[in-house]
Coordinates of C-alpha atoms in Angstrom, one line a residue:
M1453 CA -12.5 24.1 9.9
K1454 CA -11.7 21.0 11.9
P1455 CA -8.8 18.8 10.6
K1456 CA -9.7 15.6 9.0
I1457 CA -8.7 12.6 11.1
T1458 CA -8.9 9.1 9.6
V1459 CA -8.5 5.9 11.4
L1460 CA -8.0 2.5 9.7
F1461 CA -9.5 -0.5 11.3
L1462 CA -8.9 -4.2 10.7
L1463 CA -11.6 -6.7 11.3
F1464 CA -10.5 -10.1 12.6
T1465 CA -13.0 -12.9 12.4
V1466 CA -12.3 -16.4 13.6
V1467 CA -14.5 -19.1 12.1
F1468 CA -15.0 -22.5 13.6
G1469 CA -17.0 -24.6 11.2
A1470 CA -19.6 -22.6 9.3
R1471 CA -20.3 -19.9 12.0
P1472 CA -18.1 -17.2 13.4
A1473 CA -17.1 -17.6 17.0
F1474 CA -16.3 -13.9 17.5
A1475 CA -15.4 -10.7 15.6
Q1476 CA -13.2 -7.9 16.9
L1477 CA -12.7 -4.4 15.5
K1478 CA -9.3 -3.1 16.4
R1479 CA -7.6 0.2 15.6
V1480 CA -4.5 -0.6 13.6
V1481 CA -3.1 2.8 12.5
D1482 CA -4.0 6.5 12.8
V1483 CA -2.3 9.9 12.6
A1484 CA -0.6 9.3 15.9
T1485 CA 1.1 6.1 14.7
V1486 CA 4.8 6.3 14.0
L1487 CA 5.6 4.8 10.6
P1488 CA 8.5 2.6 9.8
S1489 CA 10.8 5.2 8.2
T1490 CA 14.1 7.0 8.6
P1491 CA 13.8 9.5 10.2
P1492 CA 10.8 8.3 12.2
T1493 CA 7.7 10.3 11.4
N1494 CA 3.9 10.0 11.9
F1495 CA 1.3 9.3 9.3
L1496 CA -0.3 12.5 8.1
D1497 CA -3.2 11.3 6.0
F1498 CA -4.7 8.2 4.4
N1499 CA -5.6 8.1 0.8
D1500 CA -9.4 8.1 0.5
E1501 CA -9.5 8.7 -3.2
V1502 CA -8.6 5.1 -4.1
A1503 CA -9.3 1.7 -2.5
V1504 CA -8.1 2.5 1.0
V1505 CA -7.6 -1.0 2.4
S1506 CA -7.1 -4.5 0.9
L1507 CA -7.5 -7.4 3.3
D1508 CA -6.3 -11.0 3.2
R1509 CA -6.0 -13.4 6.1
G1510 CA -5.5 -10.9 8.9
Q1511 CA -3.2 -8.6 6.9
M1512 CA -4.1 -5.3 5.3
A1513 CA -2.4 -3.2 2.7
F1514 CA -3.2 0.6 2.7
I1515 CA -1.9 3.8 1.1
A1516 CA -0.9 6.6 3.5
K1517 CA 0.9 9.9 3.4
D1518 CA 3.8 10.7 5.8
A1519 CA 4.5 14.0 7.6
R1520 CA 6.7 15.0 4.7
N1521 CA 3.6 14.8 2.4
I1522 CA 4.9 11.7 0.5
Y1523 CA 2.6 8.7 -0.1
G1524 CA 3.6 5.1 0.4
I1525 CA 2.0 1.7 0.7
Y1526 CA 2.2 -0.2 4.0
V1527 CA 1.1 -3.6 5.3
S1528 CA -0.2 -4.3 8.8
N1529 CA -1.0 -7.6 10.5
G1530 CA -2.8 -5.8 13.3
T1531 CA 0.3 -5.4 15.4
N1532 CA 3.2 -4.5 13.2
I1533 CA 3.4 -2.1 10.2
T1534 CA 5.8 -2.8 7.3
K1535 CA 6.7 -0.4 4.5
V1536 CA 6.1 -1.9 1.0
V1537 CA 7.1 1.1 -1.1
H1538 CA 7.5 4.8 -0.5
G1539 CA 7.4 7.7 -3.0
D1540 CA 11.2 8.3 -2.2
D1541 CA 12.1 4.8 -3.3
V1542 CA 13.9 4.1 -6.5
E1543 CA 11.8 2.4 -9.2
P1544 CA 13.5 -1.0 -10.1
V1545 CA 13.4 -0.8 -13.9
T1546 CA 14.0 2.9 -14.7
G1547 CA 15.9 4.0 -11.6
G1548 CA 13.5 6.9 -11.5
S1549 CA 10.8 7.7 -9.0
Y1550 CA 7.4 6.2 -8.6
G1551 CA 4.3 8.1 -9.6
G1552 CA 1.2 8.1 -7.4
F1553 CA 0.2 4.7 -5.9
S1554 CA -3.2 3.0 -6.4
D1555 CA -5.0 -0.3 -6.6
Q1556 CA -3.0 -2.1 -3.9
R1557 CA -4.0 -5.7 -3.3
I1558 CA -2.7 -8.1 -0.8
R1559 CA -2.8 -11.9 -1.1
D1560 CA -0.7 -14.5 0.6
G1561 CA 1.6 -11.8 2.0
Q1562 CA 2.4 -10.3 -1.4
V1563 CA 1.2 -6.9 -2.5
A1564 CA 0.4 -6.0 -6.1
F1565 CA 0.0 -2.3 -6.9
S1566 CA 0.1 0.2 -9.7
T1567 CA 1.6 3.6 -10.1
G1568 CA 0.5 6.6 -12.2
A1569 CA 2.8 8.7 -14.3
D1570 CA 4.1 12.2 -13.4
A1571 CA 6.8 14.3 -15.0
N1572 CA 9.6 12.0 -13.7
A1573 CA 7.9 8.6 -13.4
Y1574 CA 6.5 5.8 -15.5
C1575 CA 3.1 4.1 -15.1
G1576 CA 3.6 0.5 -14.0
V1577 CA 2.3 -2.6 -12.2
Y1578 CA 4.5 -4.0 -9.5
L1579 CA 4.7 -6.9 -7.1
W1580 CA 6.2 -6.9 -3.5
N1581 CA 7.0 -10.4 -2.3
G1582 CA 7.6 -9.4 1.3
T1583 CA 11.1 -8.3 0.8
S1584 CA 11.6 -6.8 -2.6
I1585 CA 9.7 -5.2 -5.5
S1586 CA 9.6 -6.5 -9.1
N1587 CA 8.1 -4.8 -12.1
I1588 CA 5.3 -6.8 -13.8
A1589 CA 4.7 -4.3 -16.7
N1590 CA 5.2 -0.6 -17.4
T1591 CA 4.9 1.8 -20.3
N1592 CA 8.1 0.3 -21.9
T1593 CA 6.9 -3.3 -21.7
P1594 CA 6.1 -4.9 -25.0
V1595 CA 2.5 -6.1 -25.3
P1596 CA 2.5 -10.0 -25.7
G1597 CA 1.2 -10.8 -29.1
G1598 CA 1.1 -7.1 -30.0
A1599 CA 2.7 -5.3 -33.0
V1600 CA 6.4 -4.7 -33.0
G1601 CA 7.1 -1.7 -30.8
E1602 CA 3.6 -1.7 -29.2
T1603 CA 3.9 -1.1 -25.4
F1604 CA 1.4 -0.7 -22.6
A1605 CA 0.1 2.8 -22.3

């Protein structure tokens, strides 16, 4: 069986007036790309079970697995790759770990994403502002207008 190789591409389109002047397809990252981590390692796989890529104004956010078999979310502008969050990072509210990542969306340089629960992690929705991560809501967050003690599930 041949190993699965996935390559992510970013489509740049420059528009002058109402019609595109050109479009270029460029390889941004593949399994030979060294990811921004310590120690340096290569990407192992890209998560094809959820929305793989979110695009906004020449930037893309994607979920990928490193050579240690741990997922993270990364942003690329077509030249540089920046880590948003990694499975080894400490969750900002609970101090625990993140569950699996999904639903990453990029807009204006910020990345919103959600996490799933596992034995040691909470479900949550988070926002990365380009430098730090804040929690928007998790399973301990009271539902606005909800009954006393009612939290997100």
